[in-house]
Tab-separated table of C-alpha atoms in Angstrom:
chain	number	residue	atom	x	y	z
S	1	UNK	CA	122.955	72.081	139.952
S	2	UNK	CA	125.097	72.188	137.211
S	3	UNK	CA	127.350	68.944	136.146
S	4	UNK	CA	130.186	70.424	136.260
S	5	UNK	CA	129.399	71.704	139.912
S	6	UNK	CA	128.004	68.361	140.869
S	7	UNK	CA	131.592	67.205	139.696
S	8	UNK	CA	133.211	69.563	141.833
S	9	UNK	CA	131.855	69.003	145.147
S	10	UNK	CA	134.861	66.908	147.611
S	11	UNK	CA	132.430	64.493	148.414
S	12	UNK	CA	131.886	63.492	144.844
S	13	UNK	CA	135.207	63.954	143.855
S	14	UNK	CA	136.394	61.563	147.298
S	15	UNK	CA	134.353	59.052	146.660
S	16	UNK	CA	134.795	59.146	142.717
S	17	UNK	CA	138.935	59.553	143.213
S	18	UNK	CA	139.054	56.823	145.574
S	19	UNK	CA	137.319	54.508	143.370
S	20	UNK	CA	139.996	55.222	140.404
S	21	UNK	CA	142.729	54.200	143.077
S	22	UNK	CA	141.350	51.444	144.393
S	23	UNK	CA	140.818	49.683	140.907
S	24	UNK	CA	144.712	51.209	139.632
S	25	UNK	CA	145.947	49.329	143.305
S	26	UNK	CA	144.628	46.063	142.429
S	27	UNK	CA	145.736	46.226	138.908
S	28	UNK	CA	149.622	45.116	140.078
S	29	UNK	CA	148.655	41.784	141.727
S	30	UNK	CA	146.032	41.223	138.936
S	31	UNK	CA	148.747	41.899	136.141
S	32	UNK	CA	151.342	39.529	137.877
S	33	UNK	CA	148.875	36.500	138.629
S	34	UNK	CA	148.029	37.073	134.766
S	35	UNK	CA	151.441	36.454	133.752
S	36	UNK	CA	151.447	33.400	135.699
S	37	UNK	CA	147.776	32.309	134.892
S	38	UNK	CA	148.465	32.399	131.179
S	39	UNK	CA	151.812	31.379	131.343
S	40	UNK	CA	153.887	34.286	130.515
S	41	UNK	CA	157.428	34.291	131.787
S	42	UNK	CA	158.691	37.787	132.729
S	43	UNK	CA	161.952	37.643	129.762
S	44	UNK	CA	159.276	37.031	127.442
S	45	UNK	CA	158.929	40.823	126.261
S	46	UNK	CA	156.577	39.988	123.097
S	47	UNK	CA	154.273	38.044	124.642
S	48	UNK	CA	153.450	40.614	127.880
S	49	UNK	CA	152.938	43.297	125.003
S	50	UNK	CA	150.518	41.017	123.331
S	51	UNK	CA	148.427	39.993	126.683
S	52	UNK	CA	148.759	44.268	127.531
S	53	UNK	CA	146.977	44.919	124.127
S	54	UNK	CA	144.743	42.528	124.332
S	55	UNK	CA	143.410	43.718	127.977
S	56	UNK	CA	143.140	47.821	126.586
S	57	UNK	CA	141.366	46.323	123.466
S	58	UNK	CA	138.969	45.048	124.843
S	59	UNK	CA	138.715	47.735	127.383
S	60	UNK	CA	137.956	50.371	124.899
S	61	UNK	CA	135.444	48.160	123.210
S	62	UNK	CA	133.494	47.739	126.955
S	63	UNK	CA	133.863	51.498	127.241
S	64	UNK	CA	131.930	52.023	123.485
S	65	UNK	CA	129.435	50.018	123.791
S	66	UNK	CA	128.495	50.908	127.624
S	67	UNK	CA	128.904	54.307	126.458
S	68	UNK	CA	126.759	53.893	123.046
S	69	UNK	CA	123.969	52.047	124.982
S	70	UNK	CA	123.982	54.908	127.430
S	71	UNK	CA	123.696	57.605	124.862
S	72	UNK	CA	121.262	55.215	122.897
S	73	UNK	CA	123.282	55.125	119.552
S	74	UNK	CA	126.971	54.091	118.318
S	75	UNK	CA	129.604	56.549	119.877
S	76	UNK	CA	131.767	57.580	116.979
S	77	UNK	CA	135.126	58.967	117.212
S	78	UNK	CA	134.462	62.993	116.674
S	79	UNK	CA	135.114	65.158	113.857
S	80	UNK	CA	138.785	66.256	113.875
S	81	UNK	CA	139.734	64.066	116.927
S	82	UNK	CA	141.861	61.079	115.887
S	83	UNK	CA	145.308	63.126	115.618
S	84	UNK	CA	144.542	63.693	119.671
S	85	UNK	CA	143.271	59.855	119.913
S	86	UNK	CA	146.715	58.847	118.828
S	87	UNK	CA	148.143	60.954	120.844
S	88	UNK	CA	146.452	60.238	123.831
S	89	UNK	CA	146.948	56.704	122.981
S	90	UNK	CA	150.685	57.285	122.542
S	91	UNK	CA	151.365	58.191	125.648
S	92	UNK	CA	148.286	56.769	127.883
S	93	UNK	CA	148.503	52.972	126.780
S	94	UNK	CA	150.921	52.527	124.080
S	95	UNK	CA	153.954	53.829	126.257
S	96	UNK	CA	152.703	53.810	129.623
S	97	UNK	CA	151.848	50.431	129.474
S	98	UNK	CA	154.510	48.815	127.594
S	99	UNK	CA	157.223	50.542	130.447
S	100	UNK	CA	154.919	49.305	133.274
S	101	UNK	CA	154.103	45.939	131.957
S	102	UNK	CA	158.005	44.884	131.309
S	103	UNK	CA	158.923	46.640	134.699
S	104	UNK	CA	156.288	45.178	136.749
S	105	UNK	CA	157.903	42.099	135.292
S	106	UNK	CA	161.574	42.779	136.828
S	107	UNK	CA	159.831	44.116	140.413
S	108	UNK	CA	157.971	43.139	142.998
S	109	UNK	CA	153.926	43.919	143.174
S	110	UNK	CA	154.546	46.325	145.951
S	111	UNK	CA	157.672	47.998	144.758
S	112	UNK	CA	155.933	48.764	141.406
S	113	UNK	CA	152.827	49.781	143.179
S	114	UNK	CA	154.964	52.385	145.449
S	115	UNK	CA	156.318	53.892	142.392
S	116	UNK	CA	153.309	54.443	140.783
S	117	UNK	CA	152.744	57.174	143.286
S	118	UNK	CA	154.876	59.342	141.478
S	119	UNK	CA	152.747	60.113	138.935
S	120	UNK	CA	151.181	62.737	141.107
S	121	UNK	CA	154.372	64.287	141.457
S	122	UNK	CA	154.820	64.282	137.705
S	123	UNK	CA	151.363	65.687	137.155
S	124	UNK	CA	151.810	68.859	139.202
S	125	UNK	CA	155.515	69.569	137.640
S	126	UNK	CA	153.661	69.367	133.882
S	127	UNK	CA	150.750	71.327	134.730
S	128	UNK	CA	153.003	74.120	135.618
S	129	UNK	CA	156.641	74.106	134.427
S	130	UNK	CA	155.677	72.540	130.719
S	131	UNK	CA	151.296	73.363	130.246
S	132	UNK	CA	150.921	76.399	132.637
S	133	UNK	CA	147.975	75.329	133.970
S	134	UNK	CA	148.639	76.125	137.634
S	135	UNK	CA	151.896	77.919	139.428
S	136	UNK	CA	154.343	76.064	141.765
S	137	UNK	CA	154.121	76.717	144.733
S	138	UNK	CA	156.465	76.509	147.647
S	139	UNK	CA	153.967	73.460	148.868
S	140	UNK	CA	154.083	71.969	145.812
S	141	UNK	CA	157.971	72.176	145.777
S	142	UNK	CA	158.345	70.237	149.376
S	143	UNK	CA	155.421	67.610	148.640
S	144	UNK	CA	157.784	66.512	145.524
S	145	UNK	CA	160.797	66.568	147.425
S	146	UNK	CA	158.923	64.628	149.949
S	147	UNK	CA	157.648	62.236	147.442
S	148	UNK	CA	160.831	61.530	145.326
S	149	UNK	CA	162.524	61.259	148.161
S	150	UNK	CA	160.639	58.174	149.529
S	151	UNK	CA	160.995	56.823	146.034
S	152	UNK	CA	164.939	56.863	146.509
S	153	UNK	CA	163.816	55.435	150.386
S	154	UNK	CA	162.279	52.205	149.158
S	155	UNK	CA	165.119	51.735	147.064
S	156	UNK	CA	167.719	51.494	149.875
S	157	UNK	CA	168.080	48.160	151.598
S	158	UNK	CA	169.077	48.306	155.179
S	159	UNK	CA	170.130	44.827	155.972
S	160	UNK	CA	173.402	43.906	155.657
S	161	UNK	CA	174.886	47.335	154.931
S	162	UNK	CA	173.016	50.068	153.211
S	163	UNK	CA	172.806	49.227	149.318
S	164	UNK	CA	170.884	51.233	146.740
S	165	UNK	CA	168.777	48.990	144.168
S	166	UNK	CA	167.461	49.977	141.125
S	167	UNK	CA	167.091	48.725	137.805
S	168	UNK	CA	166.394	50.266	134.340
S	169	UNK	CA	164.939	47.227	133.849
S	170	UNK	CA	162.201	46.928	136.240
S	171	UNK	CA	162.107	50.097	138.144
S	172	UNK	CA	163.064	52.192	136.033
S	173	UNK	CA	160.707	51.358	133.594
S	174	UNK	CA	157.866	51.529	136.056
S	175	UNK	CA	159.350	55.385	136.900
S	176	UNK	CA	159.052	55.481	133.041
S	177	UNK	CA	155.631	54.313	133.065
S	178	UNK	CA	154.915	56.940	135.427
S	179	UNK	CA	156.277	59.919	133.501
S	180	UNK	CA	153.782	59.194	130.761
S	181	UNK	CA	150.619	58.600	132.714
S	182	UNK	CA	151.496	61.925	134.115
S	183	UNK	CA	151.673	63.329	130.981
S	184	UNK	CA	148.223	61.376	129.144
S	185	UNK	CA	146.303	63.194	132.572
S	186	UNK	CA	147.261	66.414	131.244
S	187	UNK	CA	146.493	65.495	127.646
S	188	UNK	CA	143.326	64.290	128.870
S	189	UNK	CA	142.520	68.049	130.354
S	190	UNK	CA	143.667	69.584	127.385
S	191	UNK	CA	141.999	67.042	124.784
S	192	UNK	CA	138.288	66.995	126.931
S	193	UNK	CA	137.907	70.767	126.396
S	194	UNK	CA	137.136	70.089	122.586
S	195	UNK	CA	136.024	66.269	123.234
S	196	UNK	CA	134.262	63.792	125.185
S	197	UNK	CA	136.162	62.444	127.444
S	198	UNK	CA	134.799	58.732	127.102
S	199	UNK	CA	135.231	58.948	123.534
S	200	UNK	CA	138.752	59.612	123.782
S	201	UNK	CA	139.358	56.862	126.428
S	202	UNK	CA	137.565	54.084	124.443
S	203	UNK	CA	139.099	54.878	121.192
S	204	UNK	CA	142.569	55.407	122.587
S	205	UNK	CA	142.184	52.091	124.194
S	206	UNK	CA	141.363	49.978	120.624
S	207	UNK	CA	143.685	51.638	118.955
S	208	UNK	CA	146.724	51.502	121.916
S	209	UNK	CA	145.114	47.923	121.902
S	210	UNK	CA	145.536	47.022	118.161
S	211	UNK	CA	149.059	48.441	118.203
S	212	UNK	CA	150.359	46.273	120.695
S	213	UNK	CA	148.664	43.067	119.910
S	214	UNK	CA	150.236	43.590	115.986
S	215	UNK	CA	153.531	44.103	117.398
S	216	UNK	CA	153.391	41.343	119.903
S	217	UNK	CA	152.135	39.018	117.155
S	218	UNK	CA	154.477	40.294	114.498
S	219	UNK	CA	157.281	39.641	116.853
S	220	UNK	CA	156.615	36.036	117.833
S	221	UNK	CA	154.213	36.504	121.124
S	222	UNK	CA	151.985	33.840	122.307
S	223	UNK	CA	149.211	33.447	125.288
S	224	UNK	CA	147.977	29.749	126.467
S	225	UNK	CA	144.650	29.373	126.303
S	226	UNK	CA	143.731	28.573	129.703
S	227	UNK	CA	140.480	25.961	129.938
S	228	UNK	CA	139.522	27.791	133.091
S	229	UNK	CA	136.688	30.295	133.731
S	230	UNK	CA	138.824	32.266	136.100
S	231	UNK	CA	141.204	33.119	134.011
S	232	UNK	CA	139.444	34.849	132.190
S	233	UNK	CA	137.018	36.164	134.479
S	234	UNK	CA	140.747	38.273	135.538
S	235	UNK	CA	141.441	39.228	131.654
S	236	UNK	CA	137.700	40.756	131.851
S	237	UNK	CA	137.663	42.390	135.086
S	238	UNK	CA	141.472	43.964	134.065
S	239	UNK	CA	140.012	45.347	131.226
S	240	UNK	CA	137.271	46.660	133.329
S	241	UNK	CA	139.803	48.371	135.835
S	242	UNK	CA	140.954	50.312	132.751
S	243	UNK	CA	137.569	51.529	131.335
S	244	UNK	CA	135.828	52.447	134.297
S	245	UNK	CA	139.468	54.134	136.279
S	246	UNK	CA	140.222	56.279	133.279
S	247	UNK	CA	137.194	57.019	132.018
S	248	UNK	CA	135.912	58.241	135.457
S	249	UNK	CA	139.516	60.133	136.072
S	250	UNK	CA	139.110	61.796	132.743
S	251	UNK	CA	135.999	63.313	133.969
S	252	UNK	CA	137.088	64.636	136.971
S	253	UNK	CA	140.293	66.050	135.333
S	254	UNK	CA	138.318	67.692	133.035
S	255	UNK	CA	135.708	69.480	135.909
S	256	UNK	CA	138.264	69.804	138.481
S	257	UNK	CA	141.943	71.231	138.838
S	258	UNK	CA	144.887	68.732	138.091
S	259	UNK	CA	146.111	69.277	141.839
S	260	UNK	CA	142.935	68.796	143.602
S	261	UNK	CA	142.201	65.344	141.441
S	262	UNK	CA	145.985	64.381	142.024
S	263	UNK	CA	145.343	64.667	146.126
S	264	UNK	CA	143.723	61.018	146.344
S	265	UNK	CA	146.485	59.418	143.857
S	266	UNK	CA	148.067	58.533	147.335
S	267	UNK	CA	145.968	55.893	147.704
S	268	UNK	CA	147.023	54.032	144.895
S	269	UNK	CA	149.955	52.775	146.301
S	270	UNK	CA	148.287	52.388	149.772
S	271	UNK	CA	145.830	50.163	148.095
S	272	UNK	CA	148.149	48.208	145.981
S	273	UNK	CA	150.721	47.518	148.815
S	274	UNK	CA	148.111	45.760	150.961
S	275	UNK	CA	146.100	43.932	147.361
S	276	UNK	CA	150.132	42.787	147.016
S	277	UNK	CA	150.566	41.571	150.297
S	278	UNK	CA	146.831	39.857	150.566
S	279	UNK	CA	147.116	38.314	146.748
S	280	UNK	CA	150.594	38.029	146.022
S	281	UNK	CA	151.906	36.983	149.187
S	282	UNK	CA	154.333	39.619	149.802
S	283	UNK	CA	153.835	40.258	153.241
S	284	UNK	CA	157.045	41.011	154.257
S	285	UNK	CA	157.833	43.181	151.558
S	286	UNK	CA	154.873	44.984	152.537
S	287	UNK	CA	156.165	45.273	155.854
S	288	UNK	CA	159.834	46.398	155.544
S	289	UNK	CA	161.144	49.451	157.340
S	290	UNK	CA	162.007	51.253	154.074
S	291	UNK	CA	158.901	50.383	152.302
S	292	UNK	CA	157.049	51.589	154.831
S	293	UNK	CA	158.582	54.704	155.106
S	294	UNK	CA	158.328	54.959	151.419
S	295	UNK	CA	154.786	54.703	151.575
S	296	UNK	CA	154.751	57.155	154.316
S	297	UNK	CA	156.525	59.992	152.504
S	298	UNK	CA	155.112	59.343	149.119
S	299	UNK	CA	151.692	59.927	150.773
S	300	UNK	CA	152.445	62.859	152.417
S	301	UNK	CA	154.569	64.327	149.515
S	302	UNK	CA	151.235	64.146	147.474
S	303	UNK	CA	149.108	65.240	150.191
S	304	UNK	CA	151.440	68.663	150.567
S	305	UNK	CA	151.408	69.203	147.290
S	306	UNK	CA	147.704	69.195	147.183
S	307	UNK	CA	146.431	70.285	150.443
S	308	UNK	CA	145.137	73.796	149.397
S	309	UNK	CA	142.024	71.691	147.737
S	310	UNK	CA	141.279	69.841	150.505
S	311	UNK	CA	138.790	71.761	152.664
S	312	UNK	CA	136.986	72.544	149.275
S	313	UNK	CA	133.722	71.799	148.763
């Protein structure tokens, strides 16, 4: 069997997918337990760009050398490819993470996680209003009502009167955040057809990495050096989240359709509403009526949207 065929098959693609979300879920509590681990107070802009660059750093450097040791020599950035490593990096660390970083610092763990569900959403309406890469169809056009709709949901509190939160601030920077990890998936398919895919995460990652450590040094950042193992045991196993998740997402982007990847991004917010609640202590946030139903139609939007891959094998 072919690799490509082997990377097709549901089963592979379940158990691959779910993998991706389960490490993406657990990447809100670890994120805001780093800010308080290494002392990082959530107005202090410069420094969370400086502790995001220094977790993709020195994820693209695990992602290289795990990578080179596979392939038994140094994986080098290919001929003609560093206009799409920028690129890529651009809009898959550089942006992506300075929105979700500085909004995850004005939100709660599972209101950020919630939200990240909408990349899905953002994925399909790329891959076929802006790249053509598949048509909309009518159940792609309900799932995303479905889906945006429970994003305006878990926005509404209930108690006391009905009032409508949101801010640019924290979530709209997460929606932001969204947007362009939506659009770095697609780049990703696009990009992989000329390059490895694992090249293009790891180098992406050192040089998103470099970019926003020199910025958040230039501008004044700091991070306390913690005399505790655990801390950064949790700096190593964030960077980890971001080489294996994107490296193995890449590779099913790249062998698979963007909708029938996108079906399992509903468990990212599943799993990061209940890592929030067990690690963060947000219980009843977790619990609310309207985040619940959030949850409920963001899954479902996605789901819809995606359905027609389901019973592949």
């Amino acid at each position: 069997m072919e690799k490509k065929d082997y990377l097709s098959r549901l089963p592979v693609v379940f158990l691959l997918a779910m993998l991706c979300c389960f490490l993406w879920g657990s990447a809100t509590p670890a994120i805001k337990i780093g800010y308080e681990t290494f002392g990082i107070a959530s107005s202090d802009t410069v420094s969370i760009i400086l502790f995001a660059g220094i977790r993709f750093f020195l994820a693209g450097i695990l992602v290289i050398i795990v990578q080179s040791v596979m392939a038994g020599h140094l994986i080098r950035p290919e001929k003609g490819s560093w206009p799409s490593i920028f690129k890529l990096s651009l809009a898959q660390t550089m942006v992506q993470y300075f929105c979700f970083y500085v909004g995850l610092a004005h939100t709660s763990g599972v209101t950020g996680t919630i939200l990240s569900g909408a990349s899905g959403f953002f994925s399909i309406l790329l891959a076929s209003l802006v790249f053509r890469y598949e048509s909309l169809t009518l159940p792609k056009i309900i799932g995303c009502v479905m889906g945006f709709g429970g994003l305006i949901v878990m926005n509404v509190s209930f108690s006391g009167g009905t009032v409508f939160h949101f801010s640019l601030a924290g979530e709209g920077l997460v929606l932001l955040s969204t947007i362009s990890l939506a659009l770095s998936g697609i780049l990703v398919k696009k990009y992989s057809a000329r390059f490895s895919v694992v090249m293009l995460s790891g180098y992406q990652f050192i040089v998103g990495g470099l970019v926003m450590i020199a910025v958040g040094l230039a501008l004044g950042g700091r991070i306390d050096l913690v005399p505790r193992f655990s801390a950064y045991v949790l700096l190593l196993y964030m960077a980890l989240i971001s080489a294996v998740a994107y490296s193995v997402w890449g590779i099913l982007m790249k062998n698979n359709p963007v909708s029938r990847v996108s079906i399992f991004n509903f468990m990212t917010p599943l799993f990061g509403v209940l890592l929030s609640a067990i690690f963060l202590g947000e219980v009843d946030q977790a619990l609310q009526l309207n985040k619940l139903l959030a949850l409920v139609l963001v899954s479902a939007g996605i789901y819809v949207v995606n359905r027609k891959y389901g019973d592949r094998g």
